[in-house]
XYZ file of C-alpha atoms in Angstrom:
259
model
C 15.384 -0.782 -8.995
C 13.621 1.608 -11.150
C 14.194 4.792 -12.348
C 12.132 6.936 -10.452
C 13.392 5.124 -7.243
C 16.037 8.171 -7.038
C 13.049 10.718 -7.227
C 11.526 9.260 -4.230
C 14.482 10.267 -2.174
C 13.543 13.958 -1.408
C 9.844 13.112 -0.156
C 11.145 10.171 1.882
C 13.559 12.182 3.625
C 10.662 15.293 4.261
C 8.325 13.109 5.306
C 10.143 11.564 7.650
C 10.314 14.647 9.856
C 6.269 14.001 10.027
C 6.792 10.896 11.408
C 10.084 9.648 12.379
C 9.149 5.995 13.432
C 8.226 5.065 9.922
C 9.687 2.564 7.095
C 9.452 4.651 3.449
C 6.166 5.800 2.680
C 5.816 4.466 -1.026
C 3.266 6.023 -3.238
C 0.961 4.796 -5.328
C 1.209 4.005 -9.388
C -2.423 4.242 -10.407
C -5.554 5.730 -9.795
C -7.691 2.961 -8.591
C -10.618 2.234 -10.901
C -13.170 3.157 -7.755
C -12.419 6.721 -7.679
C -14.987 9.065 -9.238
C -12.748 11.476 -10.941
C -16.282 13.241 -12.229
C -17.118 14.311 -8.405
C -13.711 14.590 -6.761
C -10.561 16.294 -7.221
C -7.842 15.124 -9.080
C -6.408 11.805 -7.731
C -2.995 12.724 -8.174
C -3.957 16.402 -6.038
C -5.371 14.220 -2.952
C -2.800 11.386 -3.136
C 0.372 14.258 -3.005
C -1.944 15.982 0.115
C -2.640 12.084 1.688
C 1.145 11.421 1.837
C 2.111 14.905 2.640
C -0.215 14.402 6.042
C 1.106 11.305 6.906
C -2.604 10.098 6.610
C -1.567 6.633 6.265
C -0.400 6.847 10.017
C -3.760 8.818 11.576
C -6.462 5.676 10.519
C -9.121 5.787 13.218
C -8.524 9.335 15.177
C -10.189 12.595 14.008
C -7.464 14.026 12.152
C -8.031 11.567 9.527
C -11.603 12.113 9.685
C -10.900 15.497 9.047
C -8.273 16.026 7.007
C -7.120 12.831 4.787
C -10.259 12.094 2.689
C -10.694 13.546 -1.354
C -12.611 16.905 -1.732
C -15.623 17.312 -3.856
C -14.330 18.449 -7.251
C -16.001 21.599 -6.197
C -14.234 22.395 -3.154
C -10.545 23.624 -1.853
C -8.501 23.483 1.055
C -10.245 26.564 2.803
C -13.192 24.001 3.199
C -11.062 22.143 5.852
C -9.267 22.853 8.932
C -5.801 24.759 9.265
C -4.320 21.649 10.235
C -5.506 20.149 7.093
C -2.922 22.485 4.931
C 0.484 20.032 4.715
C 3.947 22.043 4.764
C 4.294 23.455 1.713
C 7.963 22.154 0.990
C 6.568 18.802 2.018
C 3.927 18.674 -0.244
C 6.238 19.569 -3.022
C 9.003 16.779 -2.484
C 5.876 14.279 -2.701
C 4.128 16.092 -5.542
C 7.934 15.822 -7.480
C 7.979 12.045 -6.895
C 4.702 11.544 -8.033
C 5.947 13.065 -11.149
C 6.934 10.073 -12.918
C 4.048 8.550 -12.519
C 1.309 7.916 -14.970
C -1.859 7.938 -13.612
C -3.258 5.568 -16.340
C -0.374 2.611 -16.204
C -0.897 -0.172 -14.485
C 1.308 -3.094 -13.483
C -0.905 -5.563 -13.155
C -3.802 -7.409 -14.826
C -6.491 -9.499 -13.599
C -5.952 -11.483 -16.703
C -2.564 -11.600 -16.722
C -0.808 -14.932 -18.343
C 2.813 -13.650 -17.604
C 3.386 -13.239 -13.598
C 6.245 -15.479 -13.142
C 8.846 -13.597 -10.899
C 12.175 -12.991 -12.304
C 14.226 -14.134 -9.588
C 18.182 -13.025 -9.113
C 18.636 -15.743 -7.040
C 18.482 -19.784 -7.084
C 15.211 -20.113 -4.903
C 14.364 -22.268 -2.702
C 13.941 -25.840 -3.388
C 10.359 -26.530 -4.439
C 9.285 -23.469 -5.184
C 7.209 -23.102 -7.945
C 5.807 -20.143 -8.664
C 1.870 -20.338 -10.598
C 1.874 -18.414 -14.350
C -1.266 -16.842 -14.319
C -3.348 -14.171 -11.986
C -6.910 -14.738 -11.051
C -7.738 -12.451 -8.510
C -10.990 -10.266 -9.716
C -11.463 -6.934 -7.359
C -14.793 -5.415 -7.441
C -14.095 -2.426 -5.008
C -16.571 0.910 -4.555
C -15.749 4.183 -3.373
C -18.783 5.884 -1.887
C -17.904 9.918 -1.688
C -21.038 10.794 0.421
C -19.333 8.696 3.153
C -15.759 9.545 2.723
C -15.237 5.166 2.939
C -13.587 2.050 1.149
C -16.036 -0.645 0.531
C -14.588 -3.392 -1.207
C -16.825 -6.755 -1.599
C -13.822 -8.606 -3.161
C -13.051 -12.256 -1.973
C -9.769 -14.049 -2.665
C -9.998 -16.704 -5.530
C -7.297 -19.337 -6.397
C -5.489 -18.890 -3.242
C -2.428 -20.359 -4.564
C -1.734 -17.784 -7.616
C 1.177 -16.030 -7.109
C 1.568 -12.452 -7.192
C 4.487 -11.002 -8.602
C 5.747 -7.159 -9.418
C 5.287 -6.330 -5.914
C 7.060 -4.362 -3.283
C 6.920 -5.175 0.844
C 7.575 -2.115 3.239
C 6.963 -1.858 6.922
C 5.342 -0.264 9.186
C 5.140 0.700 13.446
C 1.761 -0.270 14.934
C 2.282 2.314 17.732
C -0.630 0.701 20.103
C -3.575 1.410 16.914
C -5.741 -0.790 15.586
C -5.333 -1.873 12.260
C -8.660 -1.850 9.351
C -9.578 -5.348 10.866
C -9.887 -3.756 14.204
C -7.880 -5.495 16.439
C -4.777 -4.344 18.291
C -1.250 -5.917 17.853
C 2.094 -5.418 18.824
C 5.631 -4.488 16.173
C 6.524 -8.643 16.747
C 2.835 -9.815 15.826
C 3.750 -11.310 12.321
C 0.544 -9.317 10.137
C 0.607 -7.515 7.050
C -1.554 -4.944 5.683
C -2.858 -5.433 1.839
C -3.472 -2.973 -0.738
C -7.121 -1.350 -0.935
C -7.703 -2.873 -4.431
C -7.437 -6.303 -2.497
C -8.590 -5.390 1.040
C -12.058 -6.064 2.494
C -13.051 -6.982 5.954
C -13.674 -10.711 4.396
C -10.114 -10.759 4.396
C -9.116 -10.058 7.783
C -7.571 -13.644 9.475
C -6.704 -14.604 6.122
C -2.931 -15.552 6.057
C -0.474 -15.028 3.079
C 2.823 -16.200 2.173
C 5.380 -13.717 1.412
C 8.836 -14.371 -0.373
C 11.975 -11.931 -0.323
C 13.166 -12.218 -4.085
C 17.098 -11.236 -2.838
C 17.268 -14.303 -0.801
C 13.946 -16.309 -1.210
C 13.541 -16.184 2.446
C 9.889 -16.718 3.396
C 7.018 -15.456 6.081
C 3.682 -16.407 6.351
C 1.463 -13.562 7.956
C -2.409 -12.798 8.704
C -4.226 -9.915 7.183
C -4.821 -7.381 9.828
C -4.810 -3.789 7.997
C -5.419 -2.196 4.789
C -2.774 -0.700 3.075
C -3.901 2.415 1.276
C -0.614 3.802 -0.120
C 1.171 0.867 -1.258
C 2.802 1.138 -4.599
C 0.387 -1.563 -6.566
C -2.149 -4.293 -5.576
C 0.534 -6.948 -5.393
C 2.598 -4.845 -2.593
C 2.481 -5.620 1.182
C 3.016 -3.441 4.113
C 3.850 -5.685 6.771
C 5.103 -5.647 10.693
C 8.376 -5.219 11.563
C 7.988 -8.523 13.056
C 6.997 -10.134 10.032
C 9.685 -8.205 7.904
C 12.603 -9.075 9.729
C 11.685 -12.965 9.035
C 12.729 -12.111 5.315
C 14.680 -8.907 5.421
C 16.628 -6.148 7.022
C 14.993 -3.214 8.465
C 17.620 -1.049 6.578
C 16.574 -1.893 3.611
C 13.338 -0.761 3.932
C 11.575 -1.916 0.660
C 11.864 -5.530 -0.805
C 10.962 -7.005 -4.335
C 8.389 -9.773 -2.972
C 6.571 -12.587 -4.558
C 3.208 -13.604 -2.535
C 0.346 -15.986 -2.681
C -2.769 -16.317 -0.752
C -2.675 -19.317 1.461
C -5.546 -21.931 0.888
């Protein structure tokens, strides 16, 4: 566990008063490459405000559409509605556990050589992890539109993707990025938005649970924009319990993209 896991502690706990039925709400390393820093506000500003919201529970009704996209570099809060303004003592848990982050590291490299997993436990028999990454994400973010678009595809499905963490998350009857409805037992993940593109959606991945090398194998169905990096996975509760315990509620996860 790392270092900063402890500083995580105070937001988790505030924003779980936001919304209750909720595994940890994990934030995110980096500032993805996509986001025009010269016409927005300060990543680090909108991702504290994002979490703070509970945006990454509101996809598809108008208080996202409202409230949990960046501001122009030259605008403020008093642009938006009230309801836009997170709780102040909310807002600075989240903004403290952000603190440790860097806004320039990155965990992971598209031309990687070193990916193996580190494993604390004898896996399972057969399992042979690949040594090098060759996934190459070409994602845009378009600020006229408020919107993602990613035009990445999947390449050398069987890599594996180490580094990662899998949370999980309540569908609560709302469609996921890929549009379609499922229920808490539907075995589907949701993939980071450096990885994510509608080409994606029906795609299946296999997931393992480093602590005990139990495995799931789930289809893309959402879009995970607060995960911690691009090899994280938010996934069901249905297809976390195949691999872990619900108390836990964050694994260290190896994954690959099924062929």
């Amino acid at each position: 566990m790392f270092s900063t896991s402890s500083s995580l502690v105070a937001a988790t706990i505030a924003l779980s008063a936001l919304s209750p039925v909720y595994a940890r709400v994990v934030p995110r390393l980096t500032t993805p490459s996509t986001y025009d820093m010269s016409t927005l506000e300060p990543y680090f500003t909108y991702h504290a405000r994002y979490l703070a919201l509970g945006c990454e529970y509101n996809h598809g009704n108008d208080f996202f559409d409202a409230c949990c996209h960046p501001l122009q570099i030259n605008e403020s809060l008093s642009n938006l509605e009230p309801r836009c303004t997170p709780d102040a003592g909310v807002l600075s848990s989240v903004s403290e556990s952000l603190e440790g982050y860097t806004s320039t590291s990155s965990w992971w490299s598209s031309t990687s050589a070193s990916s193996t997993p580190s494993p604390t436990a004898s896996p399972v028999e057969d399992f042979v992890p690949a040594t090098s990454d060759t996934w190459t994400p070409t994602s845009t973010w378009s600020s006229s539109s408020d919107t993602w678009t990613s035009t990445s595809t999947a390449s050398a499905a069987s890599s594996t993707q180490s580094g990662g963490f899998g949370t999980f998350f309540y569908q609560k009857g709302v469609a996921g990025a890929c549009g379609t409805v499922h229920s808490d037992s539907d075995v589907i993940v949701a993939m980071d938005s450096a990885l994510y593109s509608q080409s994606v959606c029906g795609q299946t991945v296999t997931i393992w649970n480093t602590a005990n090398w139990k495995s799931v194998t789930a289809t893309i169905a959402d879009e995970c924009p607060t995960c911690i990096n691009s090899e994280s996975i938010d996934m069901s509760v249905g297809a976390f319990q195949q691999i872990g315990d619900l108390s836990t509620g964050q694994l260290d996860i190896v994954w690959i993209w099924d062929l």
